[in-house]
Structure formats: C-alpha cells, structure tokens
Coordinates of C-alpha atoms and ligand atoms in Angstrom, one line a residue:
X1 CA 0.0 0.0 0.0
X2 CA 2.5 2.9 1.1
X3 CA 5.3 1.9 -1.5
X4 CA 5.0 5.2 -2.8
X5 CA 4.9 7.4 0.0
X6 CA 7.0 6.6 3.0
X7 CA 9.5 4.1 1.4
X8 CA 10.4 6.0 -1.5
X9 CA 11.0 8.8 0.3
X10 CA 13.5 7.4 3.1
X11 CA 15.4 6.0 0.4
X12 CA 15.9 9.7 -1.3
X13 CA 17.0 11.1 1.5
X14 CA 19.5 8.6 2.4
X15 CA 21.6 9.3 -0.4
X16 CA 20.5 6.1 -2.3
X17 CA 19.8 6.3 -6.1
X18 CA 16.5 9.0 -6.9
X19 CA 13.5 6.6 -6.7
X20 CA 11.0 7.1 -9.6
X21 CA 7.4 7.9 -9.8
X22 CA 5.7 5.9 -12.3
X23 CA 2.2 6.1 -14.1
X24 CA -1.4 4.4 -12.5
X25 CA -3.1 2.5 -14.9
X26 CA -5.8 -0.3 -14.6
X27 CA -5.5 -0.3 -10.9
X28 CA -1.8 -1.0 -10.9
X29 CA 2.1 0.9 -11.3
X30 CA 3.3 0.9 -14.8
X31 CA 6.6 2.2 -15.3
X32 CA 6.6 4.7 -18.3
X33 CA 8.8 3.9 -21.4
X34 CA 8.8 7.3 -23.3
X35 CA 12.5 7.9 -22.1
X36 CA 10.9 11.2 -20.9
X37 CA 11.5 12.2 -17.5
X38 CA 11.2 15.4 -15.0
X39 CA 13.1 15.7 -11.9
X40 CA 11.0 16.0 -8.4
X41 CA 12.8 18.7 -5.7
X42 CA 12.3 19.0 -2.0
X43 CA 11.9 22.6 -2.4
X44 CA 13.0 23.1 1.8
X45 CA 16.3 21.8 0.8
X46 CA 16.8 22.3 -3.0
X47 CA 17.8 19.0 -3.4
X48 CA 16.3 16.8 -6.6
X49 CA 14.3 13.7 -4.8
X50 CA 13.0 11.9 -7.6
X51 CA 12.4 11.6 -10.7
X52 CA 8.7 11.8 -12.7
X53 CA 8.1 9.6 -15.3
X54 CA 6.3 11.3 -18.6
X55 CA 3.8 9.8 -20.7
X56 CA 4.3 9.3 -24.3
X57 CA 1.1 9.6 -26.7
X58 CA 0.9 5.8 -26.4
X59 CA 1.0 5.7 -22.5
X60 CA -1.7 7.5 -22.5
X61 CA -4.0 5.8 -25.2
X62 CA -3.4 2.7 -22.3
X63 CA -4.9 4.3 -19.9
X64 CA -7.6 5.7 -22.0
X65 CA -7.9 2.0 -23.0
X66 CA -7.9 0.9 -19.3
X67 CA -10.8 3.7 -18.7
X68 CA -12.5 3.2 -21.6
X69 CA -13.0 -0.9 -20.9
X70 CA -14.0 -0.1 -17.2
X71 CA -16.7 2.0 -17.6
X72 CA -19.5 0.1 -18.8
X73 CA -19.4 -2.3 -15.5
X74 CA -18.8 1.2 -13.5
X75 CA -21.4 2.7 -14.9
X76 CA -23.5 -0.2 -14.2
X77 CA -22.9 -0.7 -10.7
X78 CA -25.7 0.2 -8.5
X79 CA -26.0 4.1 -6.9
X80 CA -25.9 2.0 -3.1
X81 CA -22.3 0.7 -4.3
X82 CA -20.8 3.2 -5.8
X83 CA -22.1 5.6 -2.5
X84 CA -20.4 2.6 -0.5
X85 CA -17.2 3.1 -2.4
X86 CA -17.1 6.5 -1.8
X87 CA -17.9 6.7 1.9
X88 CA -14.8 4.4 1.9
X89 CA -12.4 6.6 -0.2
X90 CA -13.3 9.5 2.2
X91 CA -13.0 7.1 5.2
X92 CA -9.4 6.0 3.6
X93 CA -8.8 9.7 3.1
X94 CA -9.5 11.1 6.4
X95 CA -7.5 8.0 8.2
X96 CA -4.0 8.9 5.7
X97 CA -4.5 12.1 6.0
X98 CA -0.9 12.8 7.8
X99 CA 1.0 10.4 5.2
X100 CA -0.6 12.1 2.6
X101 CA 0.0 15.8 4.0
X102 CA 4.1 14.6 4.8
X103 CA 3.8 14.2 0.7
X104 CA 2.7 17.5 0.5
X105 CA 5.0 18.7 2.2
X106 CA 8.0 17.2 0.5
X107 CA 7.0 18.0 -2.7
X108 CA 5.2 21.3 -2.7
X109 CA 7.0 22.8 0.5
X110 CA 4.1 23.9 2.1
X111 CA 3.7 22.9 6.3
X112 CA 2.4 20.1 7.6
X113 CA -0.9 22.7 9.0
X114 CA -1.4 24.1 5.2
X115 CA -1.2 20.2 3.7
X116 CA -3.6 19.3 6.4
X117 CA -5.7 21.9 5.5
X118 CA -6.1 21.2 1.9
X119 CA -6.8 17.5 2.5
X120 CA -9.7 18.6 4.7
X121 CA -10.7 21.0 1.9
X122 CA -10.9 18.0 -0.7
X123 CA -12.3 16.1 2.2
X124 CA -15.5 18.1 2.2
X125 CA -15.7 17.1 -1.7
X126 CA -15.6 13.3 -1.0
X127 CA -18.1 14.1 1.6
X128 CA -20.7 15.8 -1.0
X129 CA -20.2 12.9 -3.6
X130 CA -21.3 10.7 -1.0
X131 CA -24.5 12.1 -2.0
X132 CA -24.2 10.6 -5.0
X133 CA -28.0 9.1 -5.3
X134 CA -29.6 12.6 -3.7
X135 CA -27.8 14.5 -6.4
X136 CA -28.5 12.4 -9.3
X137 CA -32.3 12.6 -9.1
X138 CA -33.9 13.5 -12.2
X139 CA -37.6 15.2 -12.8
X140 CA -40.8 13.4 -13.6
X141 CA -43.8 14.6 -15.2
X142 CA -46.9 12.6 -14.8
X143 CA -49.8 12.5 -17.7
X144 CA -48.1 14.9 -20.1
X145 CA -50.9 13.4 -22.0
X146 CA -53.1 10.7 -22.3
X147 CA -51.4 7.7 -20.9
X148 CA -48.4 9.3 -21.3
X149 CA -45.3 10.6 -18.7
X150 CA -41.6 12.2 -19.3
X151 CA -38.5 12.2 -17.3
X152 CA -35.1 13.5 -17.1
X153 CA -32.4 11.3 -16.2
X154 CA -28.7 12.7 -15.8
X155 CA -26.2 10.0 -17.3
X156 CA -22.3 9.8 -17.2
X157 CA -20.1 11.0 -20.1
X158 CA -17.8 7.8 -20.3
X159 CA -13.9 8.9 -20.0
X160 CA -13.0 12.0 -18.5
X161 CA -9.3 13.8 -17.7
X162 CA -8.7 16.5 -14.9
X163 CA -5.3 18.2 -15.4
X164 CA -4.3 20.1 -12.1
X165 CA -1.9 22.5 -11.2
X166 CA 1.0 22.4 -8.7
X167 CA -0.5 24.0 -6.3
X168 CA -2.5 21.9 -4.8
X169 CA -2.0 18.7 -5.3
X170 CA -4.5 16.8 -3.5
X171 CA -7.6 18.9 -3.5
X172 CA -7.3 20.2 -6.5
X173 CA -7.5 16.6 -8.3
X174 CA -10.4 15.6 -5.6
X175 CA -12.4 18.6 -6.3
X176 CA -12.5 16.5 -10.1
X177 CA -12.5 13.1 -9.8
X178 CA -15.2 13.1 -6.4
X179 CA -18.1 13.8 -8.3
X180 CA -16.3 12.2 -12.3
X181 CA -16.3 9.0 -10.5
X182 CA -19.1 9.4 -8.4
X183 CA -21.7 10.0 -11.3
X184 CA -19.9 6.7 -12.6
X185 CA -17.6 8.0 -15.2
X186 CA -13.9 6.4 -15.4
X187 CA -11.4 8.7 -14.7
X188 CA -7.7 9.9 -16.0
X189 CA -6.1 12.3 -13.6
X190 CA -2.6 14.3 -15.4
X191 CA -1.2 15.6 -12.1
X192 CA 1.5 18.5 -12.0
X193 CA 5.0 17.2 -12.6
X194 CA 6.5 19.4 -10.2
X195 CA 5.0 17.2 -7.0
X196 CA 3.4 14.1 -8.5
X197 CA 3.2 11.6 -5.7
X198 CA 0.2 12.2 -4.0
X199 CA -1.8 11.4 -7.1
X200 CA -0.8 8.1 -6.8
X201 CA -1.3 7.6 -3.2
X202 CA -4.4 8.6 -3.9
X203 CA -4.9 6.0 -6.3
X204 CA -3.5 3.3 -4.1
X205 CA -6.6 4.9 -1.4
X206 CA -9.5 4.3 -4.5
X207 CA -7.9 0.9 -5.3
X208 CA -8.1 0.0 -1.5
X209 CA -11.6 1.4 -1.3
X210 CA -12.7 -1.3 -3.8
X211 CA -12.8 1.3 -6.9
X212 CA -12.3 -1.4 -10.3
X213 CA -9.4 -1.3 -11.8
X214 CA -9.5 1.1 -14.7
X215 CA -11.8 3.8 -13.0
X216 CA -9.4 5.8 -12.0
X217 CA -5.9 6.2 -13.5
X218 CA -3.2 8.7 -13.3
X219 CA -0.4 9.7 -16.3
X220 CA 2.5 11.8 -15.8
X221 CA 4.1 14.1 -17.6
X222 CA 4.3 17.4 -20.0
X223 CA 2.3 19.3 -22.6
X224 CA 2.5 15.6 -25.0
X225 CA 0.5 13.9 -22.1
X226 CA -1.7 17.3 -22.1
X227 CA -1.8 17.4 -26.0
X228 CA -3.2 13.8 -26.6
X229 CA -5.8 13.9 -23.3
X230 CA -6.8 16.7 -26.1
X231 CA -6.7 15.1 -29.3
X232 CA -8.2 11.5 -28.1
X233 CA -11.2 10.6 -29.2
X234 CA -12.4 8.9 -26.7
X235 CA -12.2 11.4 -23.9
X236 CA -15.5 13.2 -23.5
X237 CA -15.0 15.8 -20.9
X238 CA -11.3 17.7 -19.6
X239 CA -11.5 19.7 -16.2
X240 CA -8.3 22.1 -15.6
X241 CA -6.9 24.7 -13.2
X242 CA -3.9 26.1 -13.9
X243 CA -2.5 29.4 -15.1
X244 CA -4.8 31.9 -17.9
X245 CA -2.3 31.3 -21.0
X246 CA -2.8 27.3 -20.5
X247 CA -6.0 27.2 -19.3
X248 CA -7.2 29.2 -22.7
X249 CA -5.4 27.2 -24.6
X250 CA -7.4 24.0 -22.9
X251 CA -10.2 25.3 -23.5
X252 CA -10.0 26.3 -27.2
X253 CA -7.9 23.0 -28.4
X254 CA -10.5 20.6 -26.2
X255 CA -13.8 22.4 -27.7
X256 CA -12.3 22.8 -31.3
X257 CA -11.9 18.4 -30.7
X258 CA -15.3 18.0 -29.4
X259 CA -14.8 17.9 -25.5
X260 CA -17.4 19.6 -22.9
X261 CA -14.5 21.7 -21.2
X262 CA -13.9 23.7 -18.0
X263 CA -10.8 25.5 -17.9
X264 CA -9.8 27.4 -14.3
X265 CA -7.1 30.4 -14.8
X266 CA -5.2 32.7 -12.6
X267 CA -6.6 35.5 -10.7
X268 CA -5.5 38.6 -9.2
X269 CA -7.7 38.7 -5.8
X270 CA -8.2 42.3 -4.4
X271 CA -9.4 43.5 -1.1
X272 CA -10.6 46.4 -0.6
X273 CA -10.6 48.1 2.8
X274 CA -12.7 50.4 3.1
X275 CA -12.2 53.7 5.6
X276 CA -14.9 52.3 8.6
X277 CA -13.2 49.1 8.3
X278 CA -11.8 47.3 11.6
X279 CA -8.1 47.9 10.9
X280 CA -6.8 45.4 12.6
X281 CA -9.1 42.4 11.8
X282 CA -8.1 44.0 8.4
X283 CA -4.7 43.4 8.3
X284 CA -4.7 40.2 10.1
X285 CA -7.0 39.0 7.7
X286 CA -4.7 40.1 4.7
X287 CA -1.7 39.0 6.0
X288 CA -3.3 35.4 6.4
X289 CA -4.7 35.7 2.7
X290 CA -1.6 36.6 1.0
X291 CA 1.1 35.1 2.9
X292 CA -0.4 31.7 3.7
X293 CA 0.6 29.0 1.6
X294 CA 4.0 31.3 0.3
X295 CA 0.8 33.4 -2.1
X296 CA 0.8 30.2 -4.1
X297 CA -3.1 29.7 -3.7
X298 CA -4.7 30.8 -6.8
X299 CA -7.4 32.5 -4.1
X300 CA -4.7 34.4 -2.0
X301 CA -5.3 38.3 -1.6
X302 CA -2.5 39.9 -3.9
X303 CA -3.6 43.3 -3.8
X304 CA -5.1 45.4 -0.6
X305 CA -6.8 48.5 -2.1
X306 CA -6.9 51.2 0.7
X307 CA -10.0 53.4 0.3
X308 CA -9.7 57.3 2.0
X309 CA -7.2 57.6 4.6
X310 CA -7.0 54.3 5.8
X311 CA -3.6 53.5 3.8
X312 CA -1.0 54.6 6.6
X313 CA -2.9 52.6 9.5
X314 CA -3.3 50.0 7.5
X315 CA 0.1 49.6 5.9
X316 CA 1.4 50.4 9.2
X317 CA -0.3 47.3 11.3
X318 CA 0.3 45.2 8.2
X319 CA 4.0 46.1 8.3
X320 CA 3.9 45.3 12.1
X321 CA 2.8 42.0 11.8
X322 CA 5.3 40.6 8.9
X323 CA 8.5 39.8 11.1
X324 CA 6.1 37.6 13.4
X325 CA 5.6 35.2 10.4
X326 CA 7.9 32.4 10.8
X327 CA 8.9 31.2 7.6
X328 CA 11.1 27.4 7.4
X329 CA 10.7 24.1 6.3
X330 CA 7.9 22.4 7.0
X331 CA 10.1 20.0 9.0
X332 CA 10.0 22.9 11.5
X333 CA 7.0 22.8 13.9
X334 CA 7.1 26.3 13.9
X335 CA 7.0 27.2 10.4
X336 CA 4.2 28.8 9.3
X337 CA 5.2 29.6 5.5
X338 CA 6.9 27.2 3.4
X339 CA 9.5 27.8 0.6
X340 CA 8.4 28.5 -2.8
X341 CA 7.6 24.9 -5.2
X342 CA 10.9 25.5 -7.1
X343 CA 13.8 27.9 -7.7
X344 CA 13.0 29.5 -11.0
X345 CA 9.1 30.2 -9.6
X346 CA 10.9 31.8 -6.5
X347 CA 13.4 33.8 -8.9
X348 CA 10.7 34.9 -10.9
X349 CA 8.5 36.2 -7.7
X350 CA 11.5 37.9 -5.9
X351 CA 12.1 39.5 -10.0
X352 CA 8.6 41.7 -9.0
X353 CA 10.4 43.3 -6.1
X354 CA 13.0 45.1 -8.5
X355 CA 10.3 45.7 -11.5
X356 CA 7.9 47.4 -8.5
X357 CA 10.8 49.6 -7.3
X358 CA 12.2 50.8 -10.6
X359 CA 8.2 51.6 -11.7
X360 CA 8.1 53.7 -8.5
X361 CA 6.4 51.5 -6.1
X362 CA 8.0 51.6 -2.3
X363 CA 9.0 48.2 -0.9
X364 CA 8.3 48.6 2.3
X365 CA 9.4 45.3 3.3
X366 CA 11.7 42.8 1.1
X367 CA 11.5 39.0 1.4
X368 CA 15.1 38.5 -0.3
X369 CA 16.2 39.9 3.1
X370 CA 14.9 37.1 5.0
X371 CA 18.0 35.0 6.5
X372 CA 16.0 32.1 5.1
X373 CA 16.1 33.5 1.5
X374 CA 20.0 32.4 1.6
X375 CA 19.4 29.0 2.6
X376 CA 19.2 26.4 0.0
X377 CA 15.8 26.0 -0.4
X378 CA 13.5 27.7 -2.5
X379 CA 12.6 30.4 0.4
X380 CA 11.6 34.1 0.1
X381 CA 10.5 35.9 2.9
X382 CA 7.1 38.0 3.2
X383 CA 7.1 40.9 1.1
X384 CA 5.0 44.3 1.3
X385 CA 4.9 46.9 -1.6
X386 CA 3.0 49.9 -1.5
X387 CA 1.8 52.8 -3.7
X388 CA 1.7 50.2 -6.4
X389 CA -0.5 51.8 -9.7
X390 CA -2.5 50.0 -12.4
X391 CA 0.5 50.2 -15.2
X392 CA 2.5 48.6 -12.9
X393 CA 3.9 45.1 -14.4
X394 CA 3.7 44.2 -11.0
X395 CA 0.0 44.9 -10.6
X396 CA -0.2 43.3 -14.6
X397 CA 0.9 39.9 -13.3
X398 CA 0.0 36.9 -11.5
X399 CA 2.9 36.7 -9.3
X400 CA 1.5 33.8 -7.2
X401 CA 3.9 34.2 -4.3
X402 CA 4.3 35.9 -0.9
X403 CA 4.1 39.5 -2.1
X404 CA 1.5 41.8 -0.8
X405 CA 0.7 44.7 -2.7
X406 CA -0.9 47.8 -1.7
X407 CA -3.3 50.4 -3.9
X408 CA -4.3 53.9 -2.4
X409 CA -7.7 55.1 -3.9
X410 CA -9.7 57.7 -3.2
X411 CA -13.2 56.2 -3.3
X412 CA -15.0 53.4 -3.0
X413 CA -16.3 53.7 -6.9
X414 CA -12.0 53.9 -7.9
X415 CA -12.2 50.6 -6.2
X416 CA -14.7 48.8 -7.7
X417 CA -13.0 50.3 -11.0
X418 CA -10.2 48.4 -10.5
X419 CA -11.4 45.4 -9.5
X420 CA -13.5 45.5 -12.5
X421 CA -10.8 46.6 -14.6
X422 CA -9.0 43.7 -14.0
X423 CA -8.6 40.9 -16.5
X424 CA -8.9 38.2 -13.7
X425 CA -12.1 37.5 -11.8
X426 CA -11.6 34.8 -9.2
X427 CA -12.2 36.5 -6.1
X428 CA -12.5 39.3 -4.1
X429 CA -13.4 40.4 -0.9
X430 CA -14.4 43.9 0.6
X431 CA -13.8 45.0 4.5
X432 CA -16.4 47.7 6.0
X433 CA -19.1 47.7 8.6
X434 CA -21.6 49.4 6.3
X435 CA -23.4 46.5 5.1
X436 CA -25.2 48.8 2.2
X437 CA -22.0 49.2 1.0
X438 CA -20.8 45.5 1.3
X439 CA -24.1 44.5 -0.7
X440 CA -23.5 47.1 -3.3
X441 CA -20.0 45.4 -3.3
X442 CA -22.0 41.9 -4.0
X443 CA -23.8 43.4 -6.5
X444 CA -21.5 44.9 -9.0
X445 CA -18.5 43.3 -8.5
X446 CA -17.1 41.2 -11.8
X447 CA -15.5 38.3 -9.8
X448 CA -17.2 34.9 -9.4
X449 CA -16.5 34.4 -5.7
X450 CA -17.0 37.5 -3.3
X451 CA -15.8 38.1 0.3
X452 CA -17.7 40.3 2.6
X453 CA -14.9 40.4 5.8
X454 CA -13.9 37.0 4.6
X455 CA -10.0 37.3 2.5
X456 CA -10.1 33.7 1.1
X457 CA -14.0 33.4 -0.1
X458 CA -13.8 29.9 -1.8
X459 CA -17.2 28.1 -1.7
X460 CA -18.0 25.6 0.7
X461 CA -18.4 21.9 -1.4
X462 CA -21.7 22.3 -1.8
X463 CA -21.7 25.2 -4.1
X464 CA -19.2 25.6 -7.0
X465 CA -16.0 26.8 -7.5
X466 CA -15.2 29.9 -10.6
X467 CA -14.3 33.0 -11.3
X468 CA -15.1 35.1 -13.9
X469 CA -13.4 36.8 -17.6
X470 CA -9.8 35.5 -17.4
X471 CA -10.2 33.5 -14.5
X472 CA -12.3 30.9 -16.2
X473 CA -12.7 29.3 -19.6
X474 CA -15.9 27.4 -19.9
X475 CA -20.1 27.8 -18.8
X476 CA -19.6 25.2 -15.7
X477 CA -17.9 25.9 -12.6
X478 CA -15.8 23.5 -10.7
X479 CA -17.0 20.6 -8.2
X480 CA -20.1 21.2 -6.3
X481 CA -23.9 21.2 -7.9
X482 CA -21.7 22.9 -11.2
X483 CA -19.6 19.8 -11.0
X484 CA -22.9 17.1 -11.3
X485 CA -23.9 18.9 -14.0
X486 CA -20.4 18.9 -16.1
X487 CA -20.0 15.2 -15.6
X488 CA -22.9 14.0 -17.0
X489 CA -26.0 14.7 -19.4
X490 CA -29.1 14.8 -19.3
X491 CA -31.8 12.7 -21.7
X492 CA -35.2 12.9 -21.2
X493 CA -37.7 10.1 -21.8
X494 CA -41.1 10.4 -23.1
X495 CA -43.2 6.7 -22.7
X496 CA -46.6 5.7 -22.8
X497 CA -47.0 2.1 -22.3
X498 CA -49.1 0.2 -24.6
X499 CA -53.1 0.1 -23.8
X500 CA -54.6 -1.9 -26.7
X501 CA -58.1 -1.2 -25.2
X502 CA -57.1 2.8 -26.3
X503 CA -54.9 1.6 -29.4
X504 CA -55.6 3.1 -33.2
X505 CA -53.6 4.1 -36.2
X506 CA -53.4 8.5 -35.6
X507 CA -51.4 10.1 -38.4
X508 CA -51.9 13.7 -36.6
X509 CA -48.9 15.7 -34.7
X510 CA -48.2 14.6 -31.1
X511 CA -50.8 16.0 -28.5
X512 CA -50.3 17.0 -24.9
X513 CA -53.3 18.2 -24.0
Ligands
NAD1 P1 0.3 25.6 -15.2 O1 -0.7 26.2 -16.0 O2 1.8 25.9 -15.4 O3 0.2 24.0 -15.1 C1 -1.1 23.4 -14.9 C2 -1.1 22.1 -15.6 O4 -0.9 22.3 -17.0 C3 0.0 21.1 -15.2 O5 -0.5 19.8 -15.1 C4 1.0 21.2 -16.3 O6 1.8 20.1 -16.5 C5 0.2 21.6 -17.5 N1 0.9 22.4 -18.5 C6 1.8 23.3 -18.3 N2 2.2 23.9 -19.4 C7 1.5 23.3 -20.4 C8 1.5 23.4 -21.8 N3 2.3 24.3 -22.4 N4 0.7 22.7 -22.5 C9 -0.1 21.8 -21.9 N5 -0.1 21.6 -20.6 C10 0.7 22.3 -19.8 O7 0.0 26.1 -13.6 P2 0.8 25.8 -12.3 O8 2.0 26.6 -12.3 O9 0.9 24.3 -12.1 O10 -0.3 26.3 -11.2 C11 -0.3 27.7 -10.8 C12 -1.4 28.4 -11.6 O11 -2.7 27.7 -11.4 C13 -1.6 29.8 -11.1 O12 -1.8 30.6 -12.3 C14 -2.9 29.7 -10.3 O13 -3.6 30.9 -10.2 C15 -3.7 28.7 -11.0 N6 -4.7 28.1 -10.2 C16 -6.0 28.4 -10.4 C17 -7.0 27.9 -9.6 C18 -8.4 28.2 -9.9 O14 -9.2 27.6 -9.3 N7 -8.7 29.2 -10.7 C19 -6.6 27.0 -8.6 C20 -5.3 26.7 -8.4 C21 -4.3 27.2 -9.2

C-alpha cells in the first residue's frame, strides 16, 4: 500500500539512487517507457528527490484504453455501491491524511498545518459525492398526455481527464475526480510534474476502497501527455486549473476536438478596505490571505486597495505584523510559510520586487532579506509593496507568491473600477461595517467568488467553485452542484405504455393536452 509514499521517500534522502514515480493504470504501477522524465525537488532543501516519469502519446491511449474498458461495469454498478465506495475513499482519506500531507510537504514545501488543510478541503468534496444518489435525481412529469409521462435522467459522459496545477496537489485533483467518478464516469487524472506523488497515493486509497481497476488512472508528464488527453477521441470531458495562457489554450484546443470543457485560470484577488473598516481584523485577515501558503493559492489576496485615509494605518499594522511570520521548512514545527515549489518560480517572484521599485512602487518590506532566503531551499521571505498603480507590471501579473501589494484610492467607486478593470475575476473580498456598502460590493463586482470580511471566499463543497473573464474558460464551474452537471447529461424520456383497449392508427402531430 505505502510503497510510494514513506519508502520512497526514506530511500531519497539517504543518499541512495533517486527513486522514480511511475504512471497508474488499470489499478496498478506501470513504469513509463517514453525515455521522458522530470526531476521532483524537496523545495525546503533544493535538493532533486526523484524523478517523474512522462507519458508518451501511447501511454496515455493505455490508460484511456484501461478507462474506456472499465466504464460500462462502472457505470453499471448500483448508486448503493458506488455511494459505499465512496464513503470508503473518504474514510481511507481522512484516516491517511498525515502520510498524505508529509507528501505534500515534501513535494510542494508547504507545512504540515497548510497540507492538512487542503486534504480537509478535498475532504469536504468526498463528503458531497457521498451524495451521489440525492444529487443524481432527475424530474418526472406525470400524464403529459393521455397515458403518457416524461422524465429526465442525468447519465455519465464515459472517460473523462482532470489536469491540475502544482499547487494543490490533492484537493485540486479531488475537487474533479469526487463527483467524475461518483456519477460513474472512469477517470484519468494528469497531475503537475513538479510534485506528482500524491496522485498516486491517492490512487492506491481508491484501489483500497474497492474502486475497479480502470476507474481511476493517473499519467504523468508534460504538454505531450496534455496534447493527446486533447486530441483522443475517446475522452469526453477535460476539467483544468492552472494558469490563464494554459487554461485558454485547454479550453479552445479541447472544444475545437469535441470535449465539454472547463478551464480554471489565474486571478488577481483584491481586497478592498474600506475607511470604517476594523483595521486590525483588516490586516490580520490580509496577511493570512496573502502570505499563507507562500501566495501560491490561486485565491490568495495579492492586492489590498486602501479606500480614504486608511492606507497609513493599514500599511502600518500590516508592516507590524510581517517579522512575526515564521517562515522554514515544513520539518520545522514552527513554520508557518513554506518555501516556494521551485527555484526559478521563487526567482521569478523575488524579480517583481526590483520591476515594483524601478516603476516607483515603495517596498516597504523585502522577502530576499529574510535570513531564510539564503538557505538552500526555495525560500523568500514576506514581502510588502506599496503605492503600487494599475500600469504597474507588478499589478499586470500573477505573481502567485508571498508578495503583498498595496493600492491607495480615493473612493469606494476607484475601487470597484479596479477590481473590474481587471482581466482576472476569481475573487475578491471587501472589508467595511456598512453592510449597504458591502451589498453594493455583491452586487457589482465582476469576480465569481465574493468576500464580505472574509479574505479567502472559496465556496464551501456544496456550491461551486469559478471566477469570472480570465479567471475561467468554460459555462460550468468546478465541483459542487456545477460539477454534477459537467460530468454527466441529461436525456429525457417520453413513454406511454401500450393500452390496446385505447390503441388506433393517428397520423396527426403529437398531443399534450
Ligand atoms: P500551469 O498552467 O503551469 O500548469 C497546470 C497544468 O498544465 C499542469 O498539469 C502542467 O503540467 C500543464 N501544462 C503546463 N504547461 C503546459 C503546456 N504548455 N501545454 C499543456 N499543458 C501544460 O499552472 P501551475 O504553475 O501548475 O499552477 C499555478 C497556476 O494555477 C496559477 O496561475 C494559479 O492561479 C492557477 N490556479 C488556479 C486555480 C483556480 O481555481 N482558478 C486553482 C489553483 C491554481
């Protein structure tokens, strides 16, 4: 069961040669033979770990073959056992929690409290396809006419691919394959490269769980694995979340080949402040939105925009709360932020801090300062940049790392114009006690998730999970109700049942009444 995790990972760090992470397929390891290969750091230590195996064209027609010859059984199987199955994936989930967060960690970088946290996130996602039966109920109309009665019934697609990003590499994949396999479609999971193994401790969990072999696979590997999940026939349905160049790209090359697609992009989360705000639940809750998780959370607050005069105060309490954060490895107890998942992302982030100061920005506070940015690792410490402006390339980018950014505005209508503005729309959240003005907020804002007091508004499993304009490429959100929908369709059945007493030849157009 834990070959993967703990084994593998003991023999790394001993010195011994890299151990290799191989492809899932038909409920078992397959070793790739492309020849193709990406190596796997420990981004605390910058040290390589392992190496990722990447799927040639072929490899990935096998597991599409594997998926496709599964789902006519899994399909079949009764709602009762496929709810049973996944009441025992979450069960599986929930009890390997810390093996699978210590994978996390050693892949990603993020502490052992963050990891935790994202497996309890995806938990919640188990936890709502174990509804399975509730959600797939149809409608029924009775005596449409004579003798006659229609119903909807929601049906699976048949094979379906979720591509995920680095960042999360266990909820991410659950948000998709919860509900794909729940509403019985087989599934073919194409993890990041940059920290693949949980993906396949996760499929060791399914396999346990008693999901058939073939239902759920997993293929490593680079934009050829990507490009044929795109081209292959078979494949009905692709769910991604990743950056806005990519997740466009998904979107138009899957549609133009047939697929139902939804695409998740990048965002650029502002929160507004506005002047009546409680300052220091403020800045507490912006420090914990942009600097948890290193800024790598695709929902993190990268931009505070100070209405009024509440800039100084706030900068000021913000500023006094950034040498508290404890940044180390996630080895450390004490750590609270991570390093960054590998050393050309960290380069690139810390690259914002010069670009901010040379478009006349102020960095108030520089993370390449920390004592922990000279370590080994791929650490940068918090960082705090204020007066930044809308032509800023700073402000332009996604910089998806632990760099706060602060906007002074006049009113609360320059606000909204930025947020607006903006070619993201994932979230955003807005900070007042005048709840006239925080509805007004919910009303016009052009982001898909909205925060009123709350940095980090990402839906509960219940609802669904998508921004808006750049943010997302497609008409269904992710996971929750959204999620149902995407992985199946509906067909709707229209049957009388024969009444000879009634019978006779009728050449005249259908009647309902
Ligand atoms: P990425 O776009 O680089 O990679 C995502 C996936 O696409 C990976 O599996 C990767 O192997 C694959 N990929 C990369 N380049 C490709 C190419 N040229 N052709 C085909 N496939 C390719 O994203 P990332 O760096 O792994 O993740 C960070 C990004 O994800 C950020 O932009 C973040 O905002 C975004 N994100 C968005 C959400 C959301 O819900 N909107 C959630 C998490 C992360």
């Amino acid at each position: 069961m834990t070959e993967i995790a703990a084994p593998r990972l003991a023999a790394a760090e001993s010195g011994a040669e890299l151990s290799r992470i191989s492809h899932w397929i038909g409920g078992r390891l397959v070793e790739g033979e492309s020849g193709r290969r990406g190596p796997v750091y420990d981004p605390a230590t910058g040290r390589q770990t392992k190496w990722v195996d990447f799927a040639s064209a072929d490899e990935v027609d096998a597991a599409v073959a594997a998926a496709a010859a599964a789902f006519p059984a899994w399909r079949a199987t009764s709602l009762s056992k496929r709810t049973e199955i996944m009441f025992k994936i979450r069960n599986l989930v929930d009890v390997r929690r810390r093996e699978l967060a210590a994978l996390l960690t050693a892949e990603h970088g993020k502490v052992p409290s963050d990891a935790l946290g994202e497996i309890a996130r995806g938990l919640e996602n188990l936890e709502f396809a174990c509804g399975i039966p509730n959600l797939l109920k149809g409608g029924y109309s009775e005596q449409v006419s004579g003798g006659i009665d229609v119903y909807q019934i929601r049906q699976p697609l048949g094979v379906v691919a979720g591509i995920t990003p680095f960042n999360f590499p266990a909820m991410v994949p659950m948000w998709m394959f919860a509900n794909a396999i729940a509403c019985g479609n087989a599934f073919i999971l194409k993890p990041s490269e940059k920290d693949p193994s949980a993906s396949l401790f996760m499929a060791e969990l399914l396999h346990e769980a008693g999901v058939p072999d073939g239902v759920f696979n997993v293929v490593h590997g680079d934009k050829v694995a990507v490009d044929r999940i795109l081209a292959h026939p078979k494949i009905k349905a692709v769910s991604f979340v990743g950056s806005t160049p990519i997740a466009k790209y998904i979107y138009e090359t899957g549609t133009r080949n047939g697929k139902r697609v939804q695409a998740l992009g990048g965002a650029k989360n502002h929160m507004i402040v506005l002047p009546d705000a409680d300052i220091d639940m403020a800045a507490d809750a912006a420090v914990s939105a942009a600097y948890g998780s290193s800024g790598e959370r695709c929902m993190a607050v990268s931009v505070v925009v100070a209405v009024g005069g509440v800039g100084d105060p706030l900068v000021a309490a913000i500023k006094q709360r950034l040498p508290k954060i404890n940044v180390g490895p996630g080895s450390d107890p004490q750590a609270e932020m991570g390093p960054l998942v590998t050393r050309e992302h960290r380069d690139k982030v810390a690259s914002y801090l010069d670009k901010a100061t040379a478009a006349g920005a102020s960095v108030v506070t520089d993370g390449r300062e920390a004592a922990v940015a000279k370590s080994d690792g791929f650490f940068l410490g918090v960082s705090l940049i204020d007066h930044v402006q809308p032509d800023h390339e700073s402000y332009r980018n996604e910089i998806f790392g632990p760099v706060l950014e602060v906007m002074r505005v006049a009113t609360y209508e320059d606000a909204v114009r930025l947020v607006n503005d903006n070619p993201y729309g994932n979230g955003t959240a807005i900070f007042t006690r005048d709840g006239g003005a925080a509805r007004q907020f919910q009303f016009e804002a052009q982001a898909g998730m909205v925060g009123i007091n709350v940095p980090i508004p990402v839906p509960v499993a219940y609802y669904s999970f998508g921004g808006w304009k750049d943010s997302l490429f497609g008409d269904l959100n992710m996971y929750g109700p959204e999620g149902v929908q995407f992985y199946t369709r509906s067909k709707v059945v229209t049957a009388r049942w024969p009444d000879p007493g009634t019978s006779k030849v009728d050449l005249g157009f259908p009647r309902t009444r």
